[in-house]
Amino acid sequence: MKTMVTAIVIPILCLYFYYITKKEMREQDAKWLSIGKVPEEAIVSGEIVSISIEKEKYYYHRYVYNQHIILQTKTGNIHLIKKQPAKQKMSELTFQKQERITAFGTWENRKFLVNRIQHDRVSPGMPVQ
């Protein structure tokens, strides 16, 4: 009798944990794909002082590219972070140091999370106003 109960319960438990794991993986994949989408609640603009990119582990075999940009504005320096899921190799950056940009995103603590970046129509090297 005990072996019959065990023969029924163990496969049911295995299927249950398999289902839970698959469900969690789907949820994490959806979060990973939407990681770079932040609400555009604020706008900052200025001249790029420095740019760096790092690859960070997100969840098991999923990674995220973080672009760190220091932006010189009228009031001082602002640290921008643009996050992107690492689906393939990071695309080439379309902006360089001393270029003026406008970033749209939201504030988190003292850092600005970026949804999108737009080039300003001012040539590089012009003073920040």
Short mmCIF file of N, CA and C in Angstrom, two decimals:
data_model
loop_
_atom_site.label_atom_id
_atom_site.label_comp_id
_atom_site.label_asym_id
_atom_site.label_seq_id
_atom_site.Cartn_x
_atom_site.Cartn_y
_atom_site.Cartn_z
N MET A 1 0.82 -1.20 0.00
CA MET A 1 0.00 0.00 0.00
C MET A 1 0.86 1.26 0.00
N LYS A 2 1.92 1.29 0.83
CA LYS A 2 2.77 2.48 0.91
C LYS A 2 3.49 2.73 -0.42
N THR A 3 3.95 1.71 -1.07
CA THR A 3 4.65 1.91 -2.34
C THR A 3 3.71 2.43 -3.41
N MET A 4 2.45 2.06 -3.34
CA MET A 4 1.49 2.56 -4.31
C MET A 4 1.25 4.06 -4.10
N VAL A 5 1.13 4.49 -2.85
CA VAL A 5 0.96 5.91 -2.54
C VAL A 5 2.21 6.68 -2.97
N THR A 6 3.37 6.15 -2.69
CA THR A 6 4.62 6.78 -3.08
C THR A 6 4.74 6.87 -4.60
N ALA A 7 4.33 5.84 -5.28
CA ALA A 7 4.40 5.82 -6.74
C ALA A 7 3.47 6.87 -7.37
N ILE A 8 2.45 7.25 -6.66
CA ILE A 8 1.52 8.27 -7.17
C ILE A 8 1.95 9.67 -6.73
N VAL A 9 2.33 9.83 -5.48
CA VAL A 9 2.65 11.15 -4.92
C VAL A 9 3.93 11.75 -5.49
N ILE A 10 4.98 10.96 -5.62
CA ILE A 10 6.27 11.49 -6.09
C ILE A 10 6.17 12.07 -7.50
N PRO A 11 5.57 11.39 -8.47
CA PRO A 11 5.44 12.02 -9.79
C PRO A 11 4.59 13.28 -9.78
N ILE A 12 3.57 13.30 -8.95
CA ILE A 12 2.72 14.51 -8.84
C ILE A 12 3.54 15.67 -8.29
N LEU A 13 4.34 15.42 -7.26
CA LEU A 13 5.21 16.47 -6.70
C LEU A 13 6.21 16.96 -7.75
N CYS A 14 6.80 16.04 -8.49
CA CYS A 14 7.76 16.44 -9.54
C CYS A 14 7.09 17.32 -10.59
N LEU A 15 5.92 16.94 -11.03
CA LEU A 15 5.18 17.75 -12.01
C LEU A 15 4.81 19.12 -11.44
N TYR A 16 4.42 19.16 -10.19
CA TYR A 16 4.06 20.43 -9.55
C TYR A 16 5.27 21.37 -9.51
N PHE A 17 6.43 20.88 -9.06
CA PHE A 17 7.61 21.73 -8.99
C PHE A 17 8.10 22.13 -10.38
N TYR A 18 7.95 21.26 -11.36
CA TYR A 18 8.29 21.60 -12.75
C TYR A 18 7.40 22.75 -13.24
N TYR A 19 6.10 22.67 -12.96
CA TYR A 19 5.16 23.73 -13.34
C TYR A 19 5.51 25.05 -12.67
N ILE A 20 5.81 25.03 -11.38
CA ILE A 20 6.17 26.25 -10.64
C ILE A 20 7.44 26.88 -11.22
N THR A 21 8.43 26.05 -11.52
CA THR A 21 9.70 26.54 -12.07
C THR A 21 9.49 27.17 -13.45
N LYS A 22 8.71 26.53 -14.29
CA LYS A 22 8.42 27.08 -15.63
C LYS A 22 7.68 28.41 -15.53
N LYS A 23 6.74 28.50 -14.62
CA LYS A 23 5.98 29.73 -14.42
C LYS A 23 6.90 30.87 -13.99
N GLU A 24 7.79 30.58 -13.05
CA GLU A 24 8.74 31.59 -12.57
C GLU A 24 9.68 32.03 -13.69
N MET A 25 10.13 31.09 -14.52
CA MET A 25 11.02 31.44 -15.65
C MET A 25 10.31 32.36 -16.63
N ARG A 26 9.04 32.10 -16.92
CA ARG A 26 8.26 32.97 -17.83
C ARG A 26 8.15 34.37 -17.25
N GLU A 27 7.87 34.49 -15.96
CA GLU A 27 7.75 35.80 -15.31
C GLU A 27 9.08 36.55 -15.37
N GLN A 28 10.18 35.86 -15.07
CA GLN A 28 11.50 36.50 -15.10
C GLN A 28 11.89 36.92 -16.51
N ASP A 29 11.55 36.12 -17.52
CA ASP A 29 11.83 36.49 -18.91
C ASP A 29 11.07 37.75 -19.31
N ALA A 30 9.81 37.85 -18.88
CA ALA A 30 9.01 39.05 -19.19
C ALA A 30 9.61 40.28 -18.52
N LYS A 31 10.05 40.15 -17.27
CA LYS A 31 10.69 41.28 -16.57
C LYS A 31 12.00 41.65 -17.25
N TRP A 32 12.77 40.65 -17.67
CA TRP A 32 14.06 40.87 -18.32
C TRP A 32 13.88 41.63 -19.64
N LEU A 33 12.88 41.24 -20.43
CA LEU A 33 12.65 41.91 -21.71
C LEU A 33 12.18 43.36 -21.54
N SER A 34 11.53 43.67 -20.43
CA SER A 34 11.02 45.02 -20.23
C SER A 34 11.91 45.85 -19.30
N ILE A 35 13.14 45.40 -19.04
CA ILE A 35 14.00 46.08 -18.06
C ILE A 35 14.36 47.51 -18.47
N GLY A 36 14.49 47.79 -19.74
CA GLY A 36 14.88 49.13 -20.17
C GLY A 36 13.74 50.10 -20.35
N LYS A 37 12.53 49.63 -20.16
CA LYS A 37 11.35 50.49 -20.35
C LYS A 37 11.00 51.14 -19.01
N VAL A 38 11.33 52.41 -18.89
CA VAL A 38 11.00 53.16 -17.68
C VAL A 38 10.08 54.32 -18.08
N PRO A 39 9.23 54.78 -17.19
CA PRO A 39 8.34 55.89 -17.54
C PRO A 39 9.13 57.17 -17.81
N GLU A 40 8.68 57.94 -18.78
CA GLU A 40 9.34 59.20 -19.12
C GLU A 40 8.71 60.33 -18.31
N GLU A 41 9.11 60.43 -17.05
CA GLU A 41 8.55 61.43 -16.13
C GLU A 41 9.37 62.70 -16.09
N ALA A 42 10.63 62.63 -16.52
CA ALA A 42 11.52 63.79 -16.44
C ALA A 42 12.43 63.84 -17.66
N ILE A 43 13.00 65.03 -17.89
CA ILE A 43 13.92 65.24 -19.01
C ILE A 43 15.17 65.93 -18.47
N VAL A 44 16.35 65.44 -18.87
CA VAL A 44 17.61 66.11 -18.55
C VAL A 44 18.38 66.27 -19.85
N SER A 45 19.14 67.36 -19.94
CA SER A 45 19.97 67.56 -21.12
C SER A 45 21.28 68.19 -20.71
N GLY A 46 22.30 67.90 -21.50
CA GLY A 46 23.62 68.43 -21.21
C GLY A 46 24.65 67.78 -22.11
N GLU A 47 25.91 67.94 -21.72
CA GLU A 47 27.03 67.44 -22.50
C GLU A 47 27.61 66.19 -21.84
N ILE A 48 27.90 65.17 -22.66
CA ILE A 48 28.44 63.92 -22.14
C ILE A 48 29.88 64.12 -21.68
N VAL A 49 30.16 63.73 -20.43
CA VAL A 49 31.51 63.80 -19.88
C VAL A 49 32.20 62.45 -20.00
N SER A 50 31.47 61.36 -19.69
CA SER A 50 32.05 60.03 -19.83
C SER A 50 30.96 59.00 -20.10
N ILE A 51 31.37 57.90 -20.75
CA ILE A 51 30.47 56.81 -21.09
C ILE A 51 31.17 55.49 -20.73
N SER A 52 30.45 54.58 -20.11
CA SER A 52 30.98 53.24 -19.87
C SER A 52 29.84 52.23 -19.97
N ILE A 53 30.20 51.00 -20.33
CA ILE A 53 29.21 49.93 -20.47
C ILE A 53 29.67 48.75 -19.64
N GLU A 54 28.72 48.12 -18.93
CA GLU A 54 29.03 46.91 -18.18
C GLU A 54 27.93 45.88 -18.43
N LYS A 55 28.32 44.63 -18.34
CA LYS A 55 27.39 43.52 -18.51
C LYS A 55 27.15 42.92 -17.13
N GLU A 56 25.89 42.85 -16.73
CA GLU A 56 25.53 42.40 -15.39
C GLU A 56 24.62 41.17 -15.48
N LYS A 57 24.84 40.20 -14.61
CA LYS A 57 23.98 39.01 -14.59
C LYS A 57 22.63 39.40 -14.00
N TYR A 58 21.57 38.97 -14.66
CA TYR A 58 20.22 39.30 -14.22
C TYR A 58 19.55 38.11 -13.54
N TYR A 59 19.44 36.99 -14.27
CA TYR A 59 18.73 35.82 -13.74
C TYR A 59 19.23 34.60 -14.49
N TYR A 60 19.82 33.67 -13.79
CA TYR A 60 20.40 32.47 -14.37
C TYR A 60 21.24 32.80 -15.61
N HIS A 61 20.74 32.50 -16.80
CA HIS A 61 21.50 32.72 -18.03
C HIS A 61 21.14 34.03 -18.73
N ARG A 62 20.45 34.92 -18.06
CA ARG A 62 20.05 36.21 -18.63
C ARG A 62 20.98 37.31 -18.12
N TYR A 63 21.37 38.21 -19.04
CA TYR A 63 22.26 39.32 -18.69
C TYR A 63 21.65 40.64 -19.13
N VAL A 64 22.15 41.73 -18.54
CA VAL A 64 21.68 43.08 -18.85
C VAL A 64 22.90 43.96 -19.13
N TYR A 65 22.82 44.77 -20.18
CA TYR A 65 23.84 45.78 -20.44
C TYR A 65 23.44 47.07 -19.73
N ASN A 66 24.35 47.63 -18.95
CA ASN A 66 24.14 48.91 -18.29
C ASN A 66 25.08 49.94 -18.90
N GLN A 67 24.52 50.98 -19.50
CA GLN A 67 25.33 52.08 -20.03
C GLN A 67 25.32 53.18 -18.98
N HIS A 68 26.49 53.53 -18.47
CA HIS A 68 26.62 54.61 -17.49
C HIS A 68 27.14 55.84 -18.21
N ILE A 69 26.39 56.92 -18.11
CA ILE A 69 26.76 58.17 -18.77
C ILE A 69 26.78 59.26 -17.72
N ILE A 70 27.88 60.01 -17.67
CA ILE A 70 27.95 61.19 -16.80
C ILE A 70 27.66 62.39 -17.69
N LEU A 71 26.65 63.15 -17.30
CA LEU A 71 26.18 64.28 -18.09
C LEU A 71 26.45 65.58 -17.35
N GLN A 72 27.13 66.52 -18.00
CA GLN A 72 27.39 67.85 -17.42
C GLN A 72 26.21 68.76 -17.79
N THR A 73 25.54 69.29 -16.76
CA THR A 73 24.41 70.20 -16.97
C THR A 73 24.74 71.55 -16.35
N LYS A 74 23.79 72.46 -16.40
CA LYS A 74 23.97 73.78 -15.80
C LYS A 74 24.21 73.68 -14.29
N THR A 75 23.54 72.72 -13.66
CA THR A 75 23.59 72.62 -12.20
C THR A 75 24.64 71.66 -11.68
N GLY A 76 25.30 70.90 -12.55
CA GLY A 76 26.32 69.95 -12.11
C GLY A 76 26.28 68.68 -12.94
N ASN A 77 26.89 67.63 -12.41
CA ASN A 77 26.94 66.35 -13.12
C ASN A 77 25.76 65.47 -12.70
N ILE A 78 25.23 64.74 -13.69
CA ILE A 78 24.14 63.80 -13.44
C ILE A 78 24.59 62.43 -13.95
N HIS A 79 24.33 61.39 -13.16
CA HIS A 79 24.67 60.01 -13.54
C HIS A 79 23.45 59.38 -14.20
N LEU A 80 23.55 59.08 -15.50
CA LEU A 80 22.48 58.43 -16.24
C LEU A 80 22.78 56.94 -16.35
N ILE A 81 21.75 56.13 -16.28
CA ILE A 81 21.90 54.69 -16.48
C ILE A 81 20.85 54.24 -17.48
N LYS A 82 21.31 53.65 -18.58
CA LYS A 82 20.41 53.07 -19.57
C LYS A 82 20.60 51.56 -19.53
N LYS A 83 19.52 50.83 -19.21
CA LYS A 83 19.57 49.37 -19.12
C LYS A 83 18.95 48.75 -20.37
N GLN A 84 19.56 47.64 -20.79
CA GLN A 84 19.10 46.96 -21.99
C GLN A 84 19.29 45.45 -21.81
N PRO A 85 18.28 44.63 -22.15
CA PRO A 85 18.50 43.19 -22.06
C PRO A 85 19.57 42.75 -23.05
N ALA A 86 20.43 41.85 -22.64
CA ALA A 86 21.54 41.39 -23.49
C ALA A 86 21.06 40.23 -24.36
N LYS A 87 20.31 40.55 -25.40
CA LYS A 87 19.83 39.53 -26.32
C LYS A 87 20.95 39.06 -27.23
N GLN A 88 21.74 40.01 -27.67
CA GLN A 88 22.93 39.71 -28.47
C GLN A 88 23.98 40.75 -28.11
N LYS A 89 25.05 40.83 -28.87
CA LYS A 89 26.11 41.79 -28.58
C LYS A 89 25.55 43.21 -28.61
N MET A 90 26.06 44.04 -27.71
CA MET A 90 25.60 45.43 -27.58
C MET A 90 25.84 46.18 -28.88
N SER A 91 24.82 46.90 -29.34
CA SER A 91 24.97 47.69 -30.55
C SER A 91 25.91 48.87 -30.30
N GLU A 92 26.53 49.33 -31.34
CA GLU A 92 27.49 50.43 -31.25
C GLU A 92 26.79 51.69 -30.75
N LEU A 93 27.44 52.42 -29.85
CA LEU A 93 26.86 53.65 -29.32
C LEU A 93 26.80 54.71 -30.42
N THR A 94 25.72 55.46 -30.43
CA THR A 94 25.55 56.48 -31.46
C THR A 94 25.93 57.87 -30.96
N PHE A 95 26.53 57.95 -29.78
CA PHE A 95 26.96 59.24 -29.26
C PHE A 95 28.33 59.09 -28.61
N GLN A 96 29.05 60.22 -28.51
CA GLN A 96 30.39 60.20 -27.94
C GLN A 96 30.53 61.30 -26.90
N LYS A 97 31.72 61.34 -26.28
CA LYS A 97 32.01 62.38 -25.30
C LYS A 97 31.90 63.74 -25.95
N GLN A 98 31.54 64.72 -25.14
CA GLN A 98 31.41 66.13 -25.51
C GLN A 98 30.26 66.37 -26.49
N GLU A 99 29.37 65.44 -26.62
CA GLU A 99 28.19 65.61 -27.46
C GLU A 99 27.02 65.99 -26.57
N ARG A 100 26.16 66.86 -27.05
CA ARG A 100 24.99 67.28 -26.28
C ARG A 100 23.82 66.34 -26.57
N ILE A 101 23.18 65.87 -25.48
CA ILE A 101 22.04 64.97 -25.61
C ILE A 101 20.91 65.40 -24.68
N THR A 102 19.73 64.87 -24.96
CA THR A 102 18.58 65.01 -24.07
C THR A 102 18.12 63.61 -23.73
N ALA A 103 17.97 63.32 -22.43
CA ALA A 103 17.56 61.99 -21.97
C ALA A 103 16.19 62.07 -21.32
N PHE A 104 15.36 61.08 -21.62
CA PHE A 104 14.01 61.00 -21.08
C PHE A 104 13.92 59.78 -20.19
N GLY A 105 13.40 59.96 -18.98
CA GLY A 105 13.34 58.83 -18.05
C GLY A 105 12.78 59.23 -16.71
N THR A 106 13.30 58.60 -15.67
CA THR A 106 12.81 58.85 -14.32
C THR A 106 13.96 58.82 -13.32
N TRP A 107 13.77 59.49 -12.18
CA TRP A 107 14.79 59.52 -11.13
C TRP A 107 14.59 58.34 -10.19
N GLU A 108 15.71 57.70 -9.83
CA GLU A 108 15.69 56.66 -8.80
C GLU A 108 16.88 56.94 -7.88
N ASN A 109 16.58 57.29 -6.65
CA ASN A 109 17.59 57.77 -5.70
C ASN A 109 18.26 59.00 -6.32
N ARG A 110 19.57 59.00 -6.51
CA ARG A 110 20.26 60.16 -7.09
C ARG A 110 20.72 59.88 -8.52
N LYS A 111 20.16 58.83 -9.13
CA LYS A 111 20.53 58.45 -10.49
C LYS A 111 19.32 58.58 -11.40
N PHE A 112 19.59 58.84 -12.67
CA PHE A 112 18.53 59.03 -13.65
C PHE A 112 18.47 57.80 -14.55
N LEU A 113 17.36 57.05 -14.47
CA LEU A 113 17.17 55.88 -15.32
C LEU A 113 16.59 56.33 -16.65
N VAL A 114 17.23 55.95 -17.74
CA VAL A 114 16.90 56.47 -19.07
C VAL A 114 16.04 55.48 -19.84
N ASN A 115 14.99 56.00 -20.48
CA ASN A 115 14.19 55.21 -21.40
C ASN A 115 14.70 55.40 -22.82
N ARG A 116 14.96 56.66 -23.21
CA ARG A 116 15.49 56.94 -24.54
C ARG A 116 16.38 58.18 -24.49
N ILE A 117 17.28 58.27 -25.47
CA ILE A 117 18.21 59.38 -25.57
C ILE A 117 18.08 60.00 -26.96
N GLN A 118 18.08 61.31 -26.99
CA GLN A 118 17.94 62.04 -28.25
C GLN A 118 19.12 62.98 -28.41
N HIS A 119 19.68 63.05 -29.61
CA HIS A 119 20.79 63.97 -29.89
C HIS A 119 20.24 65.40 -29.97
N ASP A 120 21.00 66.35 -29.41
CA ASP A 120 20.65 67.76 -29.58
C ASP A 120 21.25 68.26 -30.87
N ARG A 121 20.72 69.32 -31.37
CA ARG A 121 21.17 69.86 -32.66
C ARG A 121 22.36 70.81 -32.51
N VAL A 122 23.05 70.78 -31.36
CA VAL A 122 24.20 71.65 -31.11
C VAL A 122 25.46 70.86 -31.40
N SER A 123 26.43 71.49 -32.03
CA SER A 123 27.67 70.78 -32.36
C SER A 123 28.51 70.55 -31.10
N PRO A 124 29.33 69.47 -31.08
CA PRO A 124 30.15 69.18 -29.91
C PRO A 124 31.17 70.29 -29.64
N GLY A 125 31.51 70.45 -28.39
CA GLY A 125 32.51 71.44 -28.02
C GLY A 125 31.92 72.79 -27.64
N MET A 126 30.61 72.98 -27.89
CA MET A 126 29.99 74.24 -27.53
C MET A 126 29.78 74.26 -26.02
N PRO A 127 29.89 75.42 -25.40
CA PRO A 127 29.76 75.49 -23.93
C PRO A 127 28.34 75.15 -23.48
N VAL A 128 28.25 74.55 -22.30
CA VAL A 128 26.96 74.23 -21.70
C VAL A 128 26.38 75.51 -21.13
N GLN A 129 25.11 75.77 -21.43
CA GLN A 129 24.49 77.01 -20.96
C GLN A 129 23.79 76.81 -19.65
#
